[in-house]
């Protein structure tokens, strides 16, 4: 080894020991006859001292030539610092250097490699190998490492077997757009990169493996945002001979284990909510339940009073912001403009303030009497000092708009505390959802999700009303994982494909291998997949998953560090039997 200790290891107990350290120069402070150098590695930082009276002149001159990010090896004696630094673990000691070797000089880095940097995101992504030297980034990857280890410990203790599944698979029509890979040995044919190992983990259940998991790379060619990457990681899991309750309990256990071992947080029992209630009271299927502010429907109280905007609306619905009646007219006008933005799409907003003197002031006072407004307040459960915010319009649209407003109010009022964790199971999703563009039903989750037995008869008469044996785990308004009890017999699977608009030939071509496997004794089974990157971001208190991925891609799906994707040579295209269309 080129070192006897790391840069985060030495303490007062090591005083008078001769040690050798190796690492990167964080900074140099040159006082002429006295030079201090902060030396850094992944474990911490140690101060080196070079003194003119006790060091060789050549050694002092060598230290003066050091620059940021030089890689050096140094030997010296551990001494107690006269001016201690209580902000770092090694702050009570320093190294009185007797030997210094530059292992590799460095150019001046394009940004400061410290917790507070001057580099923008695109620049730091271009030099990601430098960004990874920063403590704040490295700590996120260390968190990811710990979560991987604790996941494996828990799953192993629950008798799960980790099995790798193929990366080059068959392209299927459901879900997001596939990434495809041309086959040189099979001209004109293509592999697809897996969006998830869904069919393989079901085949493992048919194979009798009983309990499978994998921390696996998945790929989706879709538009990107802060919590999406073209390649991402799942904790993928499947169990045989289980009910939905068994799966919820098992993976509630995993969630509690991770919070306990990684965050030191003991979670309470994970609450459960139906999809129907989530949409009714929160306007989305991943509600943030760290705060209340449930939706209250006002059709019966607000319509028929001559206010045409409400009278013509399919739904009049609002939220009560506790303690927000002191909002000024300027603040309320700003909220109104916020909900009218194209991203939200509301036409306007009505408010009602429950003042401290017991009166209620509304923006529609001329249409509603004080008694009418009191009825509103009673419906909201409002008290003096509260602010009621109301939207109206088409039911589906207005719920989505109010959901965004609720989240904004929660943020503005400090109710979305990142140190508080409120996990929630959302259950009983619709099996199918109607797609206006294709004018047919699509699977809300995927085509292998089992319908509830009691709803099977509705498949022919009212497909949109059929509920699925499906469940999502939501933490603080973020979908962390989702799964379902699967179909495990050919007849039901063929029926499902039929309702999804597959012809028998299409179903056989795409999924014949799975339906045939079901005829060889497939056990009842189900599972779940956790978005591992999102889970890491939740644990780390971040909105973006990028810092939890060693080499992420930008919003255009590009790796600006290695300049990928990129064109390939004509010879390679010819080998793959690919001819590029000419750009117009």
XYZ file of C-alpha atoms in Angstrom, residues 116-447:
332
model
C -20.128 24.550 -2.105
C -18.971 24.625 -5.712
C -19.074 27.254 -8.430
C -19.813 24.720 -11.173
C -23.187 24.560 -12.918
C -24.928 21.208 -13.416
C -24.002 20.759 -17.083
C -20.325 21.562 -16.394
C -20.228 19.169 -13.452
C -21.834 16.417 -15.563
C -19.176 16.928 -18.251
C -16.497 16.422 -15.597
C -18.474 13.963 -13.512
C -15.306 12.146 -12.372
C -14.314 15.430 -10.671
C -17.786 16.084 -9.278
C -17.683 12.623 -7.668
C -14.726 13.805 -5.553
C -17.026 16.228 -3.708
C -18.212 14.998 -0.329
C -21.866 15.865 -0.951
C -21.946 13.731 -4.105
C -19.894 10.856 -2.756
C -22.080 10.656 0.354
C -25.126 10.127 -1.854
C -23.467 7.180 -3.577
C -22.394 5.815 -0.196
C -26.056 6.020 0.848
C -26.974 4.084 -2.300
C -24.355 1.441 -1.473
C -25.681 1.022 2.060
C -29.254 0.705 0.816
C -28.190 -2.009 -1.630
C -26.436 -3.953 1.122
C -29.363 -3.678 3.540
C -31.822 -4.691 0.800
C -29.821 -7.842 0.131
C -29.578 -8.634 3.844
C -33.339 -8.357 4.333
C -34.238 -10.297 1.204
C -31.793 -13.072 2.001
C -33.222 -13.348 5.528
C -36.692 -13.738 3.964
C -35.463 -16.685 1.782
C -35.422 -14.748 -1.493
C -32.972 -15.887 -4.186
C -31.175 -13.263 -6.268
C -31.393 -14.298 -9.931
C -30.072 -12.333 -12.914
C -32.339 -12.088 -15.953
C -31.363 -11.286 -19.575
C -30.579 -7.771 -20.799
C -31.123 -8.575 -24.484
C -34.791 -9.542 -24.763
C -37.839 -9.305 -27.044
C -39.573 -6.006 -27.812
C -43.189 -5.906 -26.578
C -45.924 -3.386 -27.414
C -47.068 -2.447 -23.914
C -45.516 0.167 -21.633
C -43.012 2.857 -22.602
C -40.965 2.939 -25.787
C -38.232 0.291 -25.966
C -34.552 0.815 -26.597
C -33.700 -1.593 -29.405
C -30.405 -3.322 -30.281
C -29.751 -4.631 -33.815
C -28.589 -8.238 -34.173
C -25.580 -8.670 -36.460
C -26.061 -12.430 -36.730
C -29.784 -12.095 -37.456
C -29.986 -9.300 -40.059
C -33.111 -7.163 -39.859
C -33.995 -8.426 -36.367
C -33.625 -6.608 -33.077
C -33.327 -7.207 -29.372
C -34.902 -4.812 -26.879
C -33.437 -3.707 -23.563
C -35.802 -4.664 -20.721
C -38.191 -2.078 -19.295
C -38.451 -4.537 -16.412
C -37.857 -8.281 -15.979
C -41.641 -8.815 -15.731
C -42.137 -11.955 -17.829
C -38.878 -13.507 -16.632
C -39.753 -13.199 -12.970
C -43.129 -14.790 -13.683
C -41.350 -17.626 -15.491
C -39.136 -18.055 -12.420
C -42.301 -18.593 -10.381
C -43.420 -21.217 -12.920
C -39.948 -22.726 -12.458
C -40.594 -23.200 -8.748
C -38.128 -20.609 -7.439
C -40.840 -19.354 -5.084
C -39.098 -16.140 -3.969
C -37.006 -14.107 -6.389
C -35.401 -10.686 -6.227
C -32.881 -8.715 -8.235
C -31.363 -5.256 -8.066
C -31.580 -4.734 -11.789
C -31.000 -2.171 -14.534
C -34.064 -1.270 -16.599
C -34.393 0.878 -19.712
C -37.176 3.110 -21.042
C -36.956 5.438 -24.024
C -39.167 8.213 -22.665
C -39.004 11.946 -22.094
C -36.832 12.767 -19.106
C -37.267 14.893 -15.988
C -35.701 15.164 -12.521
C -36.909 11.751 -11.349
C -36.408 9.895 -14.653
C -33.379 8.531 -16.476
C -33.267 6.364 -19.621
C -31.582 3.668 -17.541
C -32.616 3.198 -13.944
C -32.470 0.611 -11.173
C -35.255 -1.463 -9.627
C -35.495 -3.741 -6.649
C -37.466 -6.353 -8.560
C -39.312 -9.016 -6.555
C -41.749 -11.891 -7.049
C -43.365 -14.451 -4.726
C -45.383 -17.609 -5.354
C -48.245 -19.137 -3.346
C -49.090 -15.787 -1.745
C -51.998 -13.395 -1.411
C -51.848 -9.644 -1.831
C -51.715 -9.321 1.959
C -48.538 -11.453 2.104
C -46.806 -9.184 -0.411
C -47.834 -5.978 1.336
C -46.579 -7.275 4.683
C -43.286 -8.556 3.249
C -42.372 -5.325 1.491
C -43.690 -3.106 4.220
C -41.103 -5.047 6.209
C -38.372 -4.210 3.686
C -39.320 -0.518 3.795
C -39.217 -0.440 7.593
C -35.895 -2.328 7.585
C -34.274 0.207 5.244
C -35.526 3.192 7.215
C -34.333 1.647 10.469
C -30.891 0.508 9.310
C -30.036 3.346 6.907
C -31.875 6.370 8.355
C -32.300 5.351 11.982
C -36.018 6.059 11.598
C -38.629 3.672 12.993
C -41.683 3.860 10.749
C -45.193 3.522 12.068
C -47.620 1.111 10.424
C -48.016 1.906 6.742
C -51.532 3.200 6.124
C -53.667 2.031 3.207
C -55.955 3.925 0.848
C -57.993 2.894 -2.162
C -57.260 4.462 -5.527
C -60.830 5.839 -5.545
C -60.287 7.659 -2.237
C -56.877 8.942 -3.312
C -58.423 10.540 -6.388
C -61.470 11.839 -4.496
C -59.633 13.410 -1.572
C -56.216 14.262 -3.039
C -56.662 14.377 -6.822
C -53.834 11.981 -7.635
C -52.829 8.369 -7.097
C -49.713 9.193 -5.058
C -50.942 11.566 -2.349
C -48.586 13.288 0.055
C -50.172 12.500 3.424
C -47.645 14.372 5.560
C -50.393 16.995 5.789
C -54.190 16.808 5.626
C -55.915 19.456 3.443
C -58.315 16.927 1.894
C -60.617 17.912 -0.967
C -64.158 18.923 -0.057
C -66.871 18.814 -2.749
C -69.249 21.780 -2.710
C -71.690 21.113 -5.582
C -74.736 20.901 -3.320
C -73.800 24.049 -1.382
C -72.345 26.215 -4.167
C -74.579 25.553 -7.163
C -78.000 27.079 -7.875
C -77.129 30.466 -6.365
C -76.719 32.355 -9.630
C -72.937 32.147 -9.904
C -72.718 30.746 -13.429
C -69.088 29.540 -13.187
C -70.098 27.154 -10.396
C -73.540 26.374 -11.835
C -72.053 25.198 -15.152
C -69.266 23.138 -13.577
C -69.275 19.364 -13.329
C -67.399 19.644 -10.032
C -66.936 22.412 -7.456
C -64.212 21.377 -5.020
C -61.769 23.031 -2.651
C -59.222 22.778 0.133
C -58.895 24.469 3.502
C -55.465 25.933 4.322
C -55.252 26.095 8.099
C -54.039 29.425 9.467
C -53.729 31.062 6.045
C -56.545 33.638 6.324
C -53.892 36.320 6.775
C -52.886 35.931 3.137
C -52.991 39.361 1.523
C -54.946 40.136 -1.630
C -51.597 40.278 -3.449
C -50.723 36.755 -2.279
C -54.151 35.421 -3.291
C -53.901 37.100 -6.695
C -50.474 35.448 -7.131
C -52.030 32.062 -6.299
C -54.789 32.701 -8.828
C -52.244 33.485 -11.531
C -50.286 30.366 -10.510
C -53.263 28.013 -11.064
C -54.015 29.754 -14.387
C -50.570 28.908 -15.790
C -50.687 26.508 -18.778
C -48.998 23.791 -16.697
C -51.971 23.830 -14.286
C -54.740 25.016 -16.605
C -57.377 26.399 -14.207
C -59.539 29.279 -15.455
C -59.578 30.976 -12.077
C -59.841 30.472 -8.315
C -62.406 31.463 -5.687
C -61.368 32.100 -2.084
C -63.118 32.513 1.238
C -61.350 33.855 4.343
C -62.610 32.862 7.773
C -61.530 35.978 9.654
C -60.505 36.163 13.301
C -63.695 38.134 14.121
C -65.862 35.253 12.870
C -66.867 36.854 9.571
C -66.222 35.166 6.255
C -64.976 37.249 3.355
C -65.214 35.752 -0.133
C -64.448 36.794 -3.693
C -68.074 35.895 -4.568
C -69.862 37.681 -1.729
C -72.545 39.111 -3.982
C -73.776 35.627 -4.914
C -73.655 34.031 -1.446
C -75.063 35.123 1.887
C -73.081 34.942 5.155
C -75.109 31.818 6.012
C -74.126 30.233 2.675
C -70.475 30.943 3.351
C -70.785 29.544 6.872
C -72.155 26.353 5.345
C -69.015 26.210 3.189
C -66.844 26.665 6.261
C -68.706 23.909 8.108
C -68.237 21.542 5.158
C -64.509 22.263 5.175
C -64.260 21.963 8.945
C -62.761 25.453 8.806
C -62.045 27.561 11.878
C -61.288 31.220 12.374
C -57.990 32.044 10.672
C -58.384 29.503 7.845
C -58.390 30.129 4.095
C -60.646 28.176 1.719
C -59.534 27.862 -1.922
C -62.030 26.575 -4.497
C -61.757 25.469 -8.141
C -64.455 24.308 -10.543
C -64.790 22.724 -13.971
C -64.598 19.263 -15.537
C -64.182 16.744 -12.730
C -60.996 15.003 -13.883
C -59.227 18.221 -14.850
C -60.200 20.170 -11.748
C -59.024 17.378 -9.431
C -55.574 17.456 -11.064
C -55.485 21.251 -10.811
C -56.496 21.243 -7.149
C -53.942 18.513 -6.433
C -51.180 20.831 -7.695
C -52.568 23.720 -5.658
C -52.743 21.552 -2.535
C -49.079 20.552 -2.927
C -48.074 24.182 -3.448
C -49.932 25.282 -0.321
C -48.348 22.433 1.613
C -44.919 23.633 0.456
C -45.630 27.317 1.098
C -46.973 26.622 4.601
C -43.997 24.415 5.543
C -46.061 21.225 5.786
C -43.831 19.077 3.520
C -41.014 18.452 5.998
C -38.250 16.349 4.380
C -37.355 14.859 7.768
C -40.861 13.382 8.130
C -41.715 10.174 6.238
C -45.292 9.051 5.619
C -45.489 5.862 3.549
C -48.837 4.790 2.125
C -50.175 1.803 0.200
C -52.548 2.865 -2.578
C -54.666 -0.121 -3.615
C -57.474 -1.300 -5.890
C -56.350 0.526 -9.022
C -58.487 0.298 -12.147
C -57.378 -2.645 -14.270
C -57.773 -0.678 -17.520
C -57.716 2.951 -18.592
C -59.172 4.425 -21.764
C -56.822 6.018 -24.265
C -58.470 8.699 -26.403
C -55.761 8.646 -29.096
C -55.961 4.923 -29.802
C -59.652 4.674 -28.831
C -59.085 1.539 -26.779
C -58.331 0.387 -23.280
C -54.755 -0.004 -22.057
C -53.515 -1.808 -18.959
C -53.014 0.739 -16.190
C -50.061 -1.263 -14.866
C -49.267 -4.044 -17.352
C -51.229 -6.781 -19.154
